[in-house]
Amino acid sequence: MFGIIKPYPSPLISGRGIDLDFAMLAGCLALLGLGLVMITSASSEVAAAQSGNPLYHMFRHLVYVAIGVFACIVTMMVPIATWQKMGFTMLVGAFALLVLVLVPGIGREVNGSMRWIGFSFFNVQPSEIAKVFVVIYLAGYLVRRQQEVRESWMGFFKPFIVLLPMAGLLLMEPDFGATVVMMGAAAAMLFLGGVGLFRFSLMVVLAVAAVFILVQAQPYRMARLITFTDPWSDQFGSGYQLTQALIAFGRGEWLGVGLGNSVQKQFYLPEAHTDFVFSVLAEELGVVGSLITVALFVFVTVRALYIGLWAEKAKQFFAAYMAFGLAFLWIGQFLINIGVNVGLLPTKGLTLPFLSYGGSSLVICCACVGLLLRIEWESRTHLGSEEHEFNESDFAEEPNHGR
């Protein structure tokens, strides 16, 4: 496992000690801490009823946080060039996981969806892993075929030979939200990789048409689409989750009802500690707390985009595309989850990064933080090139932190 960790300096081991982007780290730690607090509050009633211990989900979440911190440290120790070499292997691994989750006896069905591979004490959600693996593979493709992507139709369409079958596997689970996030991040990466405006516009039109067809193909998706526009017309049926979420927002007002005092988490709002944790946050912390949370989300995603920009300026294009892709994965999930919570989008089972309860999502988010911190460090020190051999003597001079 640790063979991919090279004996090179890293953001944690260098001549200057710990050399991290502390602004990015602080923003992500703030979200992790807020997530732990809100999960403890939002899950207390459900945990007490199901296990007899109101802190059951909090203890499990702490284990996920510990695993996530370990994953973050490991990814920071791996050179970005190593991830680039492993791109195809990771893509094959993503396909394998998405196929396995559909196999009866291996995949675990919850609420009609086969999205988890169950183990004795925990579940793994392959879609969370697959989205990141796709970003890493596509970043390598954009570097290898940069001129072809920018100048020819074939260079533009080749990635979809990989993306469309993977989207099909996600839809078979079904996981429509993960499909939209993955395809959206891939489209953004292609655009930033130099795809012409005409070809990109065509892709957007085709994507919108595909979403329309997919919505029409399944009655439950059409029901959700119709219901979210007026959830009160069927508030005890298909509009139940959204109406309860809106009640939570209404009760929160400006300053909230106080931490731990949510009424909606008391079996009124389903999935209060997972998909709708933001609604409980809004009820307990109010508009002020909600806006601060959104500001933290905006900060970490914008910072991730800047990390990609700095890598691009340092001519580390694989790292740049990977940072852009990870940022857009976060942006997609933030927008969809919060949009669902406030009634701007149809109800969709998609976790809120860093805040929602769920081991796979949290661990993958932490691993992404490690990747971004590694990208920032390599671009700042200019020591991330695969061809550049370096050792501790390369760190004699203090780098420029004026970003």
Short mmCIF file of C-alpha atoms in Angstrom, two decimals:
data_model
loop_
_atom_site.label_atom_id
_atom_site.label_comp_id
_atom_site.label_asym_id
_atom_site.label_seq_id
_atom_site.Cartn_x
_atom_site.Cartn_y
_atom_site.Cartn_z
CA MET A 1 0.00 0.00 0.00
CA PHE A 2 2.77 2.40 0.98
CA GLY A 3 4.96 1.57 -2.03
CA ILE A 4 3.52 4.55 -3.94
CA ILE A 5 4.77 6.96 -1.24
CA LYS A 6 8.13 8.15 -2.50
CA PRO A 7 10.97 8.99 -0.10
CA TYR A 8 10.78 12.61 -1.21
CA PRO A 9 9.97 15.68 0.83
CA SER A 10 6.28 16.44 1.17
CA PRO A 11 4.14 19.19 2.71
CA LEU A 12 4.53 17.33 6.02
CA ILE A 13 8.23 16.45 5.74
CA SER A 14 10.55 19.18 4.48
CA GLY A 15 13.45 21.30 5.58
CA ARG A 16 10.96 23.82 6.95
CA GLY A 17 8.82 21.30 8.77
CA ILE A 18 5.10 21.39 8.01
CA ASP A 19 4.61 23.48 4.86
CA LEU A 20 0.89 23.57 4.07
CA ASP A 21 -1.68 25.91 2.61
CA PHE A 22 -3.05 26.72 6.05
CA ALA A 23 -5.91 28.82 4.68
CA MET A 24 -7.29 25.83 2.74
CA LEU A 25 -6.68 23.50 5.67
CA ALA A 26 -8.40 25.85 8.12
CA GLY A 27 -11.50 26.16 5.91
CA CYS A 28 -11.84 22.39 5.55
CA LEU A 29 -11.24 21.77 9.27
CA ALA A 30 -13.93 24.33 10.10
CA LEU A 31 -16.39 22.45 7.89
CA LEU A 32 -15.36 19.11 9.44
CA GLY A 33 -15.89 20.49 12.93
CA LEU A 34 -19.23 22.02 12.01
CA GLY A 35 -20.26 18.74 10.41
CA LEU A 36 -19.45 16.79 13.57
CA VAL A 37 -21.49 19.20 15.70
CA MET A 38 -24.49 19.15 13.35
CA ILE A 39 -24.47 15.36 12.92
CA THR A 40 -24.38 14.95 16.69
CA SER A 41 -27.41 17.22 16.99
CA ALA A 42 -29.37 16.05 13.93
CA SER A 43 -28.95 12.33 14.63
CA SER A 44 -29.51 12.26 18.39
CA GLU A 45 -33.21 11.38 18.30
CA VAL A 46 -32.87 8.74 15.57
CA ALA A 47 -29.80 7.23 17.24
CA ALA A 48 -31.55 7.04 20.62
CA ALA A 49 -34.56 5.28 19.08
CA GLN A 50 -32.55 2.84 16.96
CA SER A 51 -29.62 2.00 19.24
CA GLY A 52 -30.49 3.41 22.65
CA ASN A 53 -27.48 5.71 22.50
CA PRO A 54 -28.10 9.29 21.28
CA LEU A 55 -24.37 9.64 20.47
CA TYR A 56 -24.18 6.49 18.34
CA HIS A 57 -23.84 8.31 15.01
CA MET A 58 -21.43 10.83 16.52
CA PHE A 59 -19.02 8.07 17.59
CA ARG A 60 -19.23 6.44 14.17
CA HIS A 61 -18.65 9.81 12.51
CA LEU A 62 -15.55 10.35 14.68
CA VAL A 63 -14.18 7.05 13.35
CA TYR A 64 -14.84 8.26 9.79
CA VAL A 65 -13.08 11.55 10.59
CA ALA A 66 -10.03 9.64 11.89
CA ILE A 67 -9.93 7.50 8.73
CA GLY A 68 -10.38 10.64 6.63
CA VAL A 69 -7.47 12.40 8.34
CA PHE A 70 -5.31 9.34 7.68
CA ALA A 71 -6.39 9.34 4.01
CA CYS A 72 -5.55 13.05 3.78
CA ILE A 73 -2.06 12.46 5.18
CA VAL A 74 -1.41 9.55 2.81
CA THR A 75 -2.50 11.48 -0.30
CA MET A 76 -0.29 14.40 0.72
CA MET A 77 2.72 12.05 0.81
CA VAL A 78 2.19 10.77 -2.75
CA PRO A 79 3.76 12.83 -5.58
CA ILE A 80 1.27 14.11 -8.14
CA ALA A 81 3.28 12.41 -10.90
CA THR A 82 2.42 9.07 -9.28
CA TRP A 83 -1.31 9.79 -9.50
CA GLN A 84 -0.80 10.66 -13.17
CA LYS A 85 0.86 7.29 -13.84
CA MET A 86 -1.94 5.45 -12.06
CA GLY A 87 -4.76 7.15 -13.98
CA PHE A 88 -5.73 4.22 -16.21
CA THR A 89 -5.47 1.71 -13.35
CA MET A 90 -7.76 3.86 -11.23
CA LEU A 91 -10.25 4.12 -14.09
CA VAL A 92 -10.38 0.32 -14.38
CA GLY A 93 -10.81 0.15 -10.61
CA ALA A 94 -13.73 2.59 -10.79
CA PHE A 95 -15.48 0.46 -13.40
CA ALA A 96 -14.88 -2.67 -11.33
CA LEU A 97 -16.41 -1.10 -8.21
CA LEU A 98 -19.46 0.16 -10.09
CA VAL A 99 -20.03 -3.29 -11.58
CA LEU A 100 -19.56 -5.05 -8.23
CA VAL A 101 -22.13 -2.87 -6.48
CA LEU A 102 -24.77 -4.10 -8.93
CA VAL A 103 -24.03 -7.78 -8.22
CA PRO A 104 -26.66 -9.31 -5.90
CA GLY A 105 -25.06 -10.44 -2.67
CA ILE A 106 -22.25 -7.91 -2.96
CA GLY A 107 -24.18 -4.67 -3.44
CA ARG A 108 -26.41 -3.59 -0.57
CA GLU A 109 -29.87 -2.26 -1.38
CA VAL A 110 -31.21 0.66 0.67
CA ASN A 111 -34.50 2.39 -0.19
CA GLY A 112 -34.57 0.72 -3.60
CA SER A 113 -31.04 1.74 -4.62
CA MET A 114 -27.94 -0.46 -4.94
CA ARG A 115 -25.31 2.13 -4.03
CA TRP A 116 -23.26 0.45 -1.31
CA ILE A 117 -20.92 -2.52 -0.97
CA GLY A 118 -21.54 -3.82 2.52
CA PHE A 119 -18.88 -5.06 4.92
CA SER A 120 -19.32 -6.23 8.49
CA PHE A 121 -19.12 -2.85 10.21
CA PHE A 122 -19.28 -0.32 7.39
CA ASN A 123 -20.41 0.30 3.81
CA VAL A 124 -18.46 1.65 0.87
CA GLN A 125 -20.17 3.82 -1.74
CA PRO A 126 -18.32 3.17 -5.04
CA SER A 127 -19.77 6.25 -6.76
CA GLU A 128 -17.84 8.53 -4.37
CA ILE A 129 -14.57 6.80 -5.29
CA ALA A 130 -15.40 6.59 -8.99
CA LYS A 131 -15.99 10.34 -9.33
CA VAL A 132 -12.49 11.14 -8.08
CA PHE A 133 -10.87 8.38 -10.16
CA VAL A 134 -12.58 9.77 -13.27
CA VAL A 135 -11.22 13.25 -12.52
CA ILE A 136 -7.68 11.86 -12.18
CA TYR A 137 -7.94 9.88 -15.43
CA LEU A 138 -9.47 12.77 -17.37
CA ALA A 139 -6.76 15.17 -16.12
CA GLY A 140 -4.15 12.79 -17.55
CA TYR A 141 -6.06 12.55 -20.83
CA LEU A 142 -6.19 16.34 -21.18
CA VAL A 143 -2.42 16.51 -20.74
CA ARG A 144 -1.66 13.67 -23.17
CA ARG A 145 -4.12 14.82 -25.83
CA GLN A 146 -4.12 18.55 -25.25
CA GLN A 147 -3.71 19.60 -28.85
CA GLU A 148 -6.17 16.98 -30.08
CA VAL A 149 -8.79 18.11 -27.54
CA ARG A 150 -8.45 21.72 -28.59
CA GLU A 151 -8.40 21.23 -32.34
CA SER A 152 -10.37 18.12 -33.31
CA TRP A 153 -13.79 16.61 -32.74
CA MET A 154 -12.27 13.19 -31.98
CA GLY A 155 -10.21 14.58 -29.14
CA PHE A 156 -13.40 16.06 -27.74
CA PHE A 157 -15.54 12.92 -28.09
CA LYS A 158 -13.01 10.29 -26.94
CA PRO A 159 -13.52 10.95 -23.20
CA PHE A 160 -17.21 10.19 -23.59
CA ILE A 161 -16.33 6.64 -24.65
CA VAL A 162 -15.34 6.24 -21.00
CA LEU A 163 -17.77 8.66 -19.36
CA LEU A 164 -21.02 7.41 -20.91
CA PRO A 165 -20.64 3.74 -19.85
CA MET A 166 -19.72 4.91 -16.34
CA ALA A 167 -22.76 7.18 -16.27
CA GLY A 168 -24.84 4.20 -17.38
CA LEU A 169 -23.55 2.12 -14.46
CA LEU A 170 -24.38 4.94 -12.04
CA LEU A 171 -27.90 5.21 -13.45
CA MET A 172 -28.39 1.47 -12.99
CA GLU A 173 -27.93 1.83 -9.21
CA PRO A 174 -29.74 4.32 -9.67
CA ASP A 175 -27.69 7.39 -8.62
CA PHE A 176 -28.84 10.26 -10.81
CA GLY A 177 -27.22 12.91 -8.59
CA ALA A 178 -23.75 11.36 -8.77
CA THR A 179 -24.13 11.06 -12.54
CA VAL A 180 -24.92 14.76 -12.90
CA VAL A 181 -22.02 15.78 -10.64
CA MET A 182 -19.51 13.54 -12.44
CA MET A 183 -20.57 14.63 -15.93
CA GLY A 184 -20.69 18.28 -14.88
CA ALA A 185 -17.15 18.15 -13.49
CA ALA A 186 -15.93 16.38 -16.64
CA ALA A 187 -17.57 19.00 -18.86
CA ALA A 188 -15.95 21.81 -16.85
CA MET A 189 -12.55 20.12 -17.14
CA LEU A 190 -12.92 19.77 -20.91
CA PHE A 191 -13.85 23.43 -21.21
CA LEU A 192 -10.85 24.52 -19.13
CA GLY A 193 -8.72 22.10 -21.15
CA GLY A 194 -9.35 24.20 -24.26
CA VAL A 195 -12.44 22.75 -25.96
CA GLY A 196 -13.86 25.34 -28.36
CA LEU A 197 -16.99 27.25 -27.42
CA PHE A 198 -19.06 25.74 -30.25
CA ARG A 199 -18.23 22.15 -29.30
CA PHE A 200 -18.77 22.92 -25.61
CA SER A 201 -22.15 24.52 -26.36
CA LEU A 202 -23.14 21.43 -28.34
CA MET A 203 -22.17 19.26 -25.38
CA VAL A 204 -24.33 21.38 -23.05
CA VAL A 205 -27.33 21.06 -25.40
CA LEU A 206 -26.88 17.28 -25.63
CA ALA A 207 -26.52 17.03 -21.86
CA VAL A 208 -29.73 18.97 -21.25
CA ALA A 209 -31.53 16.75 -23.77
CA ALA A 210 -30.17 13.62 -22.04
CA VAL A 211 -31.34 14.86 -18.63
CA PHE A 212 -34.81 15.55 -20.06
CA ILE A 213 -35.00 12.04 -21.54
CA LEU A 214 -33.79 10.43 -18.29
CA VAL A 215 -36.37 12.34 -16.28
CA GLN A 216 -39.12 11.27 -18.65
CA ALA A 217 -37.96 7.65 -18.58
CA GLN A 218 -38.68 7.10 -14.88
CA PRO A 219 -42.06 8.06 -13.37
CA TYR A 220 -40.60 8.73 -9.92
CA ARG A 221 -38.19 11.30 -11.38
CA MET A 222 -41.02 13.11 -13.14
CA ALA A 223 -43.05 13.03 -9.92
CA ARG A 224 -40.17 14.65 -8.05
CA LEU A 225 -39.76 17.27 -10.76
CA ILE A 226 -43.44 18.20 -10.60
CA THR A 227 -43.70 18.04 -6.82
CA PHE A 228 -40.77 20.30 -5.97
CA THR A 229 -42.41 23.21 -7.79
CA ASP A 230 -45.38 22.98 -5.40
CA PRO A 231 -44.57 20.54 -2.56
CA TRP A 232 -47.58 21.67 -0.54
CA SER A 233 -49.93 20.11 -3.10
CA ASP A 234 -48.88 16.70 -1.77
CA GLN A 235 -47.25 17.57 1.53
CA PHE A 236 -47.86 14.13 3.08
CA GLY A 237 -46.79 12.22 -0.03
CA SER A 238 -44.08 12.99 -2.58
CA GLY A 239 -43.62 16.52 -1.20
CA TYR A 240 -43.16 15.42 2.41
CA GLN A 241 -39.35 15.76 2.70
CA LEU A 242 -39.27 19.18 1.07
CA THR A 243 -42.16 20.61 3.09
CA GLN A 244 -40.52 19.46 6.34
CA ALA A 245 -37.22 20.98 5.21
CA LEU A 246 -38.94 24.28 4.43
CA ILE A 247 -40.61 24.23 7.85
CA ALA A 248 -37.14 23.85 9.38
CA PHE A 249 -35.91 26.91 7.48
CA GLY A 250 -38.97 28.87 8.57
CA ARG A 251 -38.53 27.97 12.23
CA GLY A 252 -34.86 29.01 12.17
CA GLU A 253 -35.53 32.66 11.28
CA TRP A 254 -32.46 34.91 11.73
CA LEU A 255 -30.57 33.37 14.65
CA GLY A 256 -32.12 29.89 14.92
CA VAL A 257 -33.81 28.05 17.76
CA GLY A 258 -30.50 27.11 19.33
CA LEU A 259 -28.07 24.24 18.91
CA GLY A 260 -29.76 20.94 19.72
CA ASN A 261 -33.27 22.43 19.84
CA SER A 262 -34.49 21.38 16.40
CA VAL A 263 -38.01 20.00 16.28
CA GLN A 264 -37.81 18.75 12.69
CA LYS A 265 -35.08 16.23 13.53
CA GLN A 266 -37.54 14.49 15.85
CA PHE A 267 -38.77 12.10 13.14
CA TYR A 268 -40.49 14.83 11.09
CA LEU A 269 -37.65 15.31 8.59
CA PRO A 270 -36.39 12.01 7.08
CA GLU A 271 -32.62 11.64 6.63
CA ALA A 272 -32.05 14.64 8.90
CA HIS A 273 -28.37 13.78 9.50
CA THR A 274 -27.54 12.83 5.90
CA ASP A 275 -29.19 14.49 2.90
CA PHE A 276 -31.03 17.18 4.90
CA VAL A 277 -28.46 18.12 7.54
CA PHE A 278 -28.37 21.65 6.12
CA SER A 279 -32.07 22.08 6.95
CA VAL A 280 -31.43 21.16 10.59
CA LEU A 281 -28.47 23.55 10.60
CA ALA A 282 -30.72 26.33 9.29
CA GLU A 283 -33.33 25.59 11.97
CA GLU A 284 -30.83 25.59 14.83
CA LEU A 285 -28.42 28.31 13.66
CA GLY A 286 -30.76 30.46 11.54
CA VAL A 287 -30.02 32.57 8.50
CA VAL A 288 -26.76 33.85 10.03
CA GLY A 289 -25.41 30.35 10.63
CA SER A 290 -26.54 29.17 7.20
CA LEU A 291 -24.81 32.06 5.44
CA ILE A 292 -21.60 31.49 7.38
CA THR A 293 -21.71 27.82 6.34
CA VAL A 294 -22.27 28.76 2.70
CA ALA A 295 -19.39 31.24 2.97
CA LEU A 296 -17.11 28.43 4.16
CA PHE A 297 -18.19 26.30 1.21
CA VAL A 298 -17.52 29.17 -1.19
CA PHE A 299 -14.10 29.78 0.37
CA VAL A 300 -12.83 26.19 0.06
CA THR A 301 -14.12 25.75 -3.50
CA VAL A 302 -12.72 29.07 -4.70
CA ARG A 303 -9.44 28.25 -2.96
CA ALA A 304 -9.38 24.89 -4.77
CA LEU A 305 -9.89 26.68 -8.10
CA TYR A 306 -7.04 29.06 -7.26
CA ILE A 307 -4.82 26.09 -6.43
CA GLY A 308 -5.53 24.81 -9.93
CA LEU A 309 -4.72 28.23 -11.37
CA TRP A 310 -1.40 28.38 -9.50
CA ALA A 311 -0.48 24.90 -10.77
CA GLU A 312 -1.32 25.98 -14.32
CA LYS A 313 0.92 29.04 -13.98
CA ALA A 314 3.70 26.73 -12.76
CA LYS A 315 3.11 24.67 -15.97
CA GLN A 316 2.01 21.64 -13.96
CA PHE A 317 -1.01 21.00 -16.15
CA PHE A 318 -2.02 17.57 -14.85
CA ALA A 319 -2.13 18.94 -11.30
CA ALA A 320 -4.07 21.97 -12.51
CA TYR A 321 -6.76 19.94 -14.28
CA MET A 322 -7.05 17.60 -11.31
CA ALA A 323 -7.53 20.55 -8.92
CA PHE A 324 -10.18 22.04 -11.21
CA GLY A 325 -11.99 18.69 -11.40
CA LEU A 326 -11.99 18.18 -7.62
CA ALA A 327 -13.23 21.73 -7.12
CA PHE A 328 -16.11 21.19 -9.52
CA LEU A 329 -17.06 17.92 -7.81
CA TRP A 330 -17.44 19.86 -4.57
CA ILE A 331 -19.24 22.74 -6.26
CA GLY A 332 -21.72 20.36 -7.91
CA GLN A 333 -22.52 18.58 -4.66
CA PHE A 334 -22.79 21.84 -2.69
CA LEU A 335 -25.17 23.39 -5.21
CA ILE A 336 -27.37 20.31 -5.61
CA ASN A 337 -27.63 19.47 -1.90
CA ILE A 338 -28.35 23.01 -0.76
CA GLY A 339 -30.63 23.57 -3.76
CA VAL A 340 -32.64 20.50 -2.73
CA ASN A 341 -32.81 21.65 0.89
CA VAL A 342 -34.18 25.09 0.03
CA GLY A 343 -36.56 23.80 -2.67
CA LEU A 344 -34.76 25.14 -5.74
CA LEU A 345 -34.09 21.63 -7.12
CA PRO A 346 -36.00 18.34 -7.08
CA THR A 347 -35.30 16.06 -4.12
CA LYS A 348 -32.11 14.09 -4.75
CA GLY A 349 -30.12 11.84 -2.45
CA LEU A 350 -26.74 13.56 -2.55
CA THR A 351 -24.57 14.21 0.50
CA LEU A 352 -23.26 17.62 1.51
CA PRO A 353 -19.43 17.39 1.50
CA PHE A 354 -17.84 17.52 4.97
CA LEU A 355 -21.20 17.97 6.72
CA SER A 356 -23.42 15.00 5.90
CA TYR A 357 -23.16 11.71 7.77
CA GLY A 358 -21.58 9.04 5.61
CA GLY A 359 -18.19 7.37 5.75
CA SER A 360 -17.42 7.11 2.03
CA SER A 361 -18.25 10.74 1.31
CA LEU A 362 -16.26 12.05 4.28
CA VAL A 363 -13.16 9.94 3.67
CA ILE A 364 -13.09 10.83 -0.03
CA CYS A 365 -13.51 14.54 0.79
CA CYS A 366 -10.54 14.35 3.17
CA ALA A 367 -8.47 12.53 0.55
CA CYS A 368 -9.33 15.30 -1.93
CA VAL A 369 -8.11 17.87 0.59
CA GLY A 370 -4.80 16.00 0.76
CA LEU A 371 -4.53 16.03 -3.04
CA LEU A 372 -5.21 19.77 -3.18
CA LEU A 373 -2.69 20.51 -0.44
CA ARG A 374 -0.11 18.44 -2.32
CA ILE A 375 -0.86 20.25 -5.60
CA GLU A 376 -0.53 23.65 -3.91
CA TRP A 377 2.78 22.67 -2.30
CA GLU A 378 4.28 21.28 -5.51
CA SER A 379 3.24 24.31 -7.58
CA ARG A 380 4.57 26.73 -4.95
CA THR A 381 7.94 25.00 -4.54
CA HIS A 382 8.21 24.19 -8.28
CA LEU A 383 9.36 20.72 -7.28
CA GLY A 384 6.36 18.80 -8.56
CA SER A 385 7.70 17.99 -12.00
CA GLU A 386 8.12 14.30 -12.70
CA GLU A 387 11.47 15.02 -14.35
CA HIS A 388 12.78 17.04 -11.42
CA GLU A 389 14.82 15.01 -8.95
CA PHE A 390 15.05 16.77 -5.61
CA ASN A 391 16.11 16.31 -2.03
CA GLU A 392 16.23 18.31 1.20
CA SER A 393 18.89 20.68 -0.16
CA ASP A 394 16.28 22.06 -2.56
CA PHE A 395 14.52 23.63 0.39
CA ALA A 396 17.30 25.98 1.49
CA GLU A 397 15.43 29.10 0.42
CA GLU A 398 12.09 30.17 1.82
CA PRO A 399 9.39 30.08 -0.89
CA ASN A 400 7.13 32.95 -1.71
CA HIS A 401 3.83 32.65 0.20
CA GLY A 402 2.41 35.89 -1.19
CA ARG A 403 -0.71 34.46 -2.77
#
